[in-house]
Every structure is written in structure tokens, then in C-alpha cells.
Amino acid sequence: MAIRKIREFGDSVLRKQCKEVKEVTGRVRTLIEDMIDTMYEANGVGLAAPQVGVMKRIVVIDVGDGPIVFINPKILEKDGEQFGTEGCLSLPGKMAYVRRPNHVKACAYDIDMNYFEIEGEELLARAICHELDHLDGVLYIDRMEGELLDNTYVPEEE
Ligand code: ZN
């Protein structure tokens, strides 16, 4: 278990396409454990592997109900709409308004490569969309409406 360095905006790893995970090796398991530690250390609600410099399709999210590991995630359905502020651990101190679906259904594999589906609303839906975007090199600032704002309160990784 270790805290990894979070890559910040301007680092080219944040703009790359991530590769599918074929098998959870010991190294991948360590990566996932480190990602969870790093997310908690930074007070984030989500973290994607490219944010720690690894080009793998892995995301961890915790919106308050415990950590969820997503390997090779895909969004199956999205509907509704929410409009609110969003931040990212790779853009510390910043936030912006981003429109997202209010309800998302996604599928992924867990740390034992068992398939699962998950549905989320509000913050979980937002976090799933935000983190999955990272796997394709997309950042919330690509989707923001209006200006990039200073985040003067508690940082949120959504
Ligand atoms: Zn982010």
C-alpha cells in the first residue's frame, strides 16, 4: 500500500487512451490498492489509473459507501440531467460547471475479474462519467460550461 503521485493537468498521460486490462496480476492488484489509498489521502471521490501515470482502464470511486473498483468499465445507459460543479484531483484548486446525466448504468469487472453492473444517480452518476472520461484522455474542462473557477472550498473529485 502506498500513496502515488497524482499527475496534474499539462502532463501528457492525462490525454492518452488507456488499454484494457487482460488479467489482474499482482502488480495490478497493488496498483488498485495504491489508487484507493491515494484517492483517500487526497480526499477525492474517484481516481483513474492515468492520474497516477498508468495507462490501464481502471477506476476507483467512493462516494461515501466504500470503494468500488471498476476494471474495463463501460456505460450501458444514461438518462436525465444534472448541472453542477465538478473538480478533479489533477486540477487542484479548480472547478467548473459540467452537465452530466443524472442516472447512469455501467458495467465493469471487479478486482477478481468478476463482471458486475451498477446503477448510480447524482454524485455516483457524475463520478462514473468523470472517471470513465479519464480512460479516454477526456477531462471535465473539455465539457465545462462557462469559465474554469477557483475552488475555494473542500476539493471534490467527482
Ligand atoms: Zn478527474
PDB file of C-alpha atoms and ligand atoms in Angstrom:
ATOM      1  CA  MET A   1       0.000   0.000   0.000  1.00  0.00           C
ATOM      2  CA  ALA A   2       1.401   3.336  -0.975  1.00  0.00           C
ATOM      3  CA  ILE A   3       0.434   6.814  -1.957  1.00  0.00           C
ATOM      4  CA  ARG A   4       1.217   7.539  -5.596  1.00  0.00           C
ATOM      5  CA  LYS A   5       1.911  10.907  -7.157  1.00  0.00           C
ATOM      6  CA  ILE A   6      -1.159  12.377  -8.820  1.00  0.00           C
ATOM      7  CA  ARG A   7      -0.407  13.675 -12.302  1.00  0.00           C
ATOM      8  CA  GLU A   8      -1.619  17.180 -12.929  1.00  0.00           C
ATOM      9  CA  PHE A   9      -3.050  18.988 -15.913  1.00  0.00           C
ATOM     10  CA  GLY A  10      -0.363  19.530 -18.542  1.00  0.00           C
ATOM     11  CA  ASP A  11       1.027  16.001 -18.092  1.00  0.00           C
ATOM     12  CA  SER A  12       0.538  14.155 -21.383  1.00  0.00           C
ATOM     13  CA  VAL A  13      -0.516  10.913 -19.631  1.00  0.00           C
ATOM     14  CA  LEU A  14      -3.863  12.564 -18.877  1.00  0.00           C
ATOM     15  CA  ARG A  15      -4.596  12.862 -22.608  1.00  0.00           C
ATOM     16  CA  LYS A  16      -3.875   9.282 -23.661  1.00  0.00           C
ATOM     17  CA  GLN A  17      -6.191   6.392 -24.415  1.00  0.00           C
ATOM     18  CA  CYS A  18      -5.926   3.650 -21.783  1.00  0.00           C
ATOM     19  CA  LYS A  19      -5.630  -0.044 -22.559  1.00  0.00           C
ATOM     20  CA  GLU A  20      -7.967  -2.828 -21.457  1.00  0.00           C
ATOM     21  CA  VAL A  21      -6.838  -4.972 -18.536  1.00  0.00           C
ATOM     22  CA  LYS A  22      -6.492  -8.621 -19.561  1.00  0.00           C
ATOM     23  CA  GLU A  23      -5.690 -10.074 -16.155  1.00  0.00           C
ATOM     24  CA  VAL A  24      -5.292  -8.849 -12.586  1.00  0.00           C
ATOM     25  CA  THR A  25      -1.661  -9.628 -11.847  1.00  0.00           C
ATOM     26  CA  GLY A  26      -0.024  -8.900  -8.506  1.00  0.00           C
ATOM     27  CA  ARG A  27       1.167  -5.603  -9.927  1.00  0.00           C
ATOM     28  CA  VAL A  28      -2.348  -4.618 -10.993  1.00  0.00           C
ATOM     29  CA  ARG A  29      -3.699  -5.544  -7.560  1.00  0.00           C
ATOM     30  CA  THR A  30      -1.044  -3.357  -5.914  1.00  0.00           C
ATOM     31  CA  LEU A  31      -1.892  -0.541  -8.323  1.00  0.00           C
ATOM     32  CA  ILE A  32      -5.567  -0.739  -7.349  1.00  0.00           C
ATOM     33  CA  GLU A  33      -4.767  -0.751  -3.617  1.00  0.00           C
ATOM     34  CA  ASP A  34      -2.475   2.235  -4.109  1.00  0.00           C
ATOM     35  CA  MET A  35      -5.141   4.054  -6.135  1.00  0.00           C
ATOM     36  CA  ILE A  36      -7.641   3.642  -3.283  1.00  0.00           C
ATOM     37  CA  ASP A  37      -5.081   4.902  -0.727  1.00  0.00           C
ATOM     38  CA  THR A  38      -4.156   7.812  -2.980  1.00  0.00           C
ATOM     39  CA  MET A  39      -7.810   8.751  -3.518  1.00  0.00           C
ATOM     40  CA  TYR A  40      -8.483   8.821   0.252  1.00  0.00           C
ATOM     41  CA  GLU A  41      -5.251  10.682   1.009  1.00  0.00           C
ATOM     42  CA  ALA A  42      -6.300  13.391  -1.473  1.00  0.00           C
ATOM     43  CA  ASN A  43      -9.915  13.473  -0.176  1.00  0.00           C
ATOM     44  CA  GLY A  44     -11.213  12.559  -3.627  1.00  0.00           C
ATOM     45  CA  VAL A  45     -14.327  10.559  -4.508  1.00  0.00           C
ATOM     46  CA  GLY A  46     -12.709   8.972  -7.535  1.00  0.00           C
ATOM     47  CA  LEU A  47      -9.405   8.291  -9.226  1.00  0.00           C
ATOM     48  CA  ALA A  48      -8.495   6.844 -12.609  1.00  0.00           C
ATOM     49  CA  ALA A  49      -5.278   4.925 -13.356  1.00  0.00           C
ATOM     50  CA  PRO A  50      -3.903   7.543 -15.794  1.00  0.00           C
ATOM     51  CA  GLN A  51      -3.993  10.045 -12.929  1.00  0.00           C
ATOM     52  CA  VAL A  52      -1.196   8.032 -11.335  1.00  0.00           C
ATOM     53  CA  GLY A  53       0.537   7.588 -14.687  1.00  0.00           C
ATOM     54  CA  VAL A  54      -0.718   4.102 -15.593  1.00  0.00           C
ATOM     55  CA  MET A  55      -2.437   3.641 -18.970  1.00  0.00           C
ATOM     56  CA  LYS A  56      -4.892   0.968 -17.857  1.00  0.00           C
ATOM     57  CA  ARG A  57      -8.690   1.022 -17.873  1.00  0.00           C
ATOM     58  CA  ILE A  58      -9.075   1.046 -14.082  1.00  0.00           C
ATOM     59  CA  VAL A  59     -11.092   3.443 -11.930  1.00  0.00           C
ATOM     60  CA  VAL A  60     -11.814   3.586  -8.199  1.00  0.00           C
ATOM     61  CA  ILE A  61     -14.757   5.513  -6.783  1.00  0.00           C
ATOM     62  CA  ASP A  62     -16.049   6.075  -3.261  1.00  0.00           C
ATOM     63  CA  VAL A  63     -18.975   8.431  -2.854  1.00  0.00           C
ATOM     64  CA  GLY A  64     -19.318   7.502   0.816  1.00  0.00           C
ATOM     65  CA  ASP A  65     -20.420   3.860   0.624  1.00  0.00           C
ATOM     66  CA  GLY A  66     -16.992   2.251   0.398  1.00  0.00           C
ATOM     67  CA  PRO A  67     -14.594   1.862  -2.508  1.00  0.00           C
ATOM     68  CA  ILE A  68     -15.807   0.455  -5.817  1.00  0.00           C
ATOM     69  CA  VAL A  69     -13.207  -0.880  -8.261  1.00  0.00           C
ATOM     70  CA  PHE A  70     -14.058  -0.690 -11.959  1.00  0.00           C
ATOM     71  CA  ILE A  71     -11.893  -2.606 -14.412  1.00  0.00           C
ATOM     72  CA  ASN A  72     -12.631  -2.140 -18.142  1.00  0.00           C
ATOM     73  CA  PRO A  73     -15.809  -0.165 -17.335  1.00  0.00           C
ATOM     74  CA  LYS A  74     -18.434   0.799 -19.876  1.00  0.00           C
ATOM     75  CA  ILE A  75     -21.525   2.946 -19.632  1.00  0.00           C
ATOM     76  CA  LEU A  76     -24.598   0.962 -20.694  1.00  0.00           C
ATOM     77  CA  GLU A  77     -27.326   3.535 -20.193  1.00  0.00           C
ATOM     78  CA  LYS A  78     -27.576   7.161 -19.206  1.00  0.00           C
ATOM     79  CA  ASP A  79     -30.570   9.398 -18.732  1.00  0.00           C
ATOM     80  CA  GLY A  80     -31.746  12.519 -17.005  1.00  0.00           C
ATOM     81  CA  GLU A  81     -29.574  15.530 -16.434  1.00  0.00           C
ATOM     82  CA  GLN A  82     -27.721  17.232 -13.597  1.00  0.00           C
ATOM     83  CA  PHE A  83     -25.906  20.528 -13.754  1.00  0.00           C
ATOM     84  CA  GLY A  84     -23.378  21.379 -11.099  1.00  0.00           C
ATOM     85  CA  THR A  85     -19.776  21.985 -10.183  1.00  0.00           C
ATOM     86  CA  GLU A  86     -17.132  19.404 -10.688  1.00  0.00           C
ATOM     87  CA  GLY A  87     -13.493  19.196  -9.716  1.00  0.00           C
ATOM     88  CA  CYS A  88     -10.596  16.859 -10.371  1.00  0.00           C
ATOM     89  CA  LEU A  89      -7.560  15.818  -8.340  1.00  0.00           C
ATOM     90  CA  SER A  90      -5.474  16.517 -11.447  1.00  0.00           C
ATOM     91  CA  LEU A  91      -6.602  20.164 -11.450  1.00  0.00           C
ATOM     92  CA  PRO A  92      -6.172  21.123  -7.808  1.00  0.00           C
ATOM     93  CA  GLY A  93      -7.908  24.254  -6.659  1.00  0.00           C
ATOM     94  CA  LYS A  94     -10.156  24.447  -9.714  1.00  0.00           C
ATOM     95  CA  MET A  95     -13.744  23.610 -10.549  1.00  0.00           C
ATOM     96  CA  ALA A  96     -16.318  24.284 -13.233  1.00  0.00           C
ATOM     97  CA  TYR A  97     -19.939  23.698 -14.099  1.00  0.00           C
ATOM     98  CA  VAL A  98     -20.490  20.489 -16.043  1.00  0.00           C
ATOM     99  CA  ARG A  99     -23.720  18.949 -17.309  1.00  0.00           C
ATOM    100  CA  ARG A 100     -23.940  15.193 -16.726  1.00  0.00           C
ATOM    101  CA  PRO A 101     -26.634  12.524 -16.864  1.00  0.00           C
ATOM    102  CA  ASN A 102     -28.420  12.178 -13.524  1.00  0.00           C
ATOM    103  CA  HIS A 103     -28.648   8.402 -13.820  1.00  0.00           C
ATOM    104  CA  VAL A 104     -26.076   6.028 -15.231  1.00  0.00           C
ATOM    105  CA  LYS A 105     -25.948   2.265 -15.606  1.00  0.00           C
ATOM    106  CA  ALA A 106     -22.456   0.891 -16.079  1.00  0.00           C
ATOM    107  CA  CYS A 107     -20.726  -2.465 -16.221  1.00  0.00           C
ATOM    108  CA  ALA A 108     -17.176  -3.405 -15.268  1.00  0.00           C
ATOM    109  CA  TYR A 109     -15.059  -6.174 -13.761  1.00  0.00           C
ATOM    110  CA  ASP A 110     -14.083  -6.204 -10.106  1.00  0.00           C
ATOM    111  CA  ILE A 111     -10.627  -6.936  -8.688  1.00  0.00           C
ATOM    112  CA  ASP A 112     -11.254 -10.691  -9.147  1.00  0.00           C
ATOM    113  CA  MET A 113     -12.345 -10.051 -12.755  1.00  0.00           C
ATOM    114  CA  ASN A 114     -15.975 -10.832 -11.962  1.00  0.00           C
ATOM    115  CA  TYR A 115     -18.419  -8.949 -14.168  1.00  0.00           C
ATOM    116  CA  PHE A 116     -20.876  -6.616 -12.444  1.00  0.00           C
ATOM    117  CA  GLU A 117     -23.365  -3.932 -13.303  1.00  0.00           C
ATOM    118  CA  ILE A 118     -24.026  -0.854 -11.209  1.00  0.00           C
ATOM    119  CA  GLU A 119     -26.561   1.932 -11.333  1.00  0.00           C
ATOM    120  CA  GLY A 120     -25.927   5.347  -9.871  1.00  0.00           C
ATOM    121  CA  GLU A 121     -27.647   8.669  -9.520  1.00  0.00           C
ATOM    122  CA  GLU A 122     -26.455  12.172  -8.713  1.00  0.00           C
ATOM    123  CA  LEU A 123     -22.882  12.125  -7.342  1.00  0.00           C
ATOM    124  CA  LEU A 124     -22.236   8.483  -8.246  1.00  0.00           C
ATOM    125  CA  ALA A 125     -23.502   9.044 -11.807  1.00  0.00           C
ATOM    126  CA  ARG A 126     -21.313  12.136 -12.086  1.00  0.00           C
ATOM    127  CA  ALA A 127     -18.273  10.321 -10.686  1.00  0.00           C
ATOM    128  CA  ILE A 128     -18.700   7.379 -13.071  1.00  0.00           C
ATOM    129  CA  CYS A 129     -18.911   9.707 -16.092  1.00  0.00           C
ATOM    130  CA  HIS A 130     -15.949  11.814 -14.924  1.00  0.00           C
ATOM    131  CA  GLU A 131     -13.670   8.880 -14.144  1.00  0.00           C
ATOM    132  CA  LEU A 132     -14.522   6.907 -17.287  1.00  0.00           C
ATOM    133  CA  ASP A 133     -13.721  10.007 -19.341  1.00  0.00           C
ATOM    134  CA  HIS A 134     -10.184   9.893 -17.905  1.00  0.00           C
ATOM    135  CA  LEU A 135      -9.665   6.484 -19.548  1.00  0.00           C
ATOM    136  CA  ASP A 136     -10.144   8.129 -22.937  1.00  0.00           C
ATOM    137  CA  GLY A 137      -7.997  11.164 -22.167  1.00  0.00           C
ATOM    138  CA  VAL A 138     -11.008  13.418 -21.588  1.00  0.00           C
ATOM    139  CA  LEU A 139     -11.039  15.944 -18.733  1.00  0.00           C
ATOM    140  CA  TYR A 140     -14.032  17.789 -17.311  1.00  0.00           C
ATOM    141  CA  ILE A 141     -12.673  21.061 -18.659  1.00  0.00           C
ATOM    142  CA  ASP A 142     -13.427  19.673 -22.136  1.00  0.00           C
ATOM    143  CA  ARG A 143     -17.100  19.549 -21.146  1.00  0.00           C
ATOM    144  CA  MET A 144     -17.390  22.563 -18.837  1.00  0.00           C
ATOM    145  CA  GLU A 145     -19.861  25.367 -19.347  1.00  0.00           C
ATOM    146  CA  GLY A 146     -18.501  28.803 -18.607  1.00  0.00           C
ATOM    147  CA  GLU A 147     -15.168  29.572 -17.017  1.00  0.00           C
ATOM    148  CA  LEU A 148     -12.787  27.445 -15.004  1.00  0.00           C
ATOM    149  CA  LEU A 149     -13.328  28.662 -11.455  1.00  0.00           C
ATOM    150  CA  ASP A 150     -11.179  28.726  -8.355  1.00  0.00           C
ATOM    151  CA  ASN A 151     -12.299  26.130  -5.884  1.00  0.00           C
ATOM    152  CA  THR A 152     -12.029  27.888  -2.557  1.00  0.00           C
ATOM    153  CA  TYR A 153     -13.799  25.203  -0.560  1.00  0.00           C
ATOM    154  CA  VAL A 154     -13.229  21.489   0.037  1.00  0.00           C
ATOM    155  CA  PRO A 155     -11.795  19.915  -3.123  1.00  0.00           C
ATOM    156  CA  GLU A 156     -14.102  17.472  -4.835  1.00  0.00           C
ATOM    157  CA  GLU A 157     -13.141  14.736  -7.240  1.00  0.00           C
ATOM    158  CA  GLU A 158     -16.401  13.982  -8.932  1.00  0.00           C
TER     159      GLU A 158
HETATM  160 ZN    ZN B   1     -10.618  13.686 -12.562  1.00  0.00          ZN
END
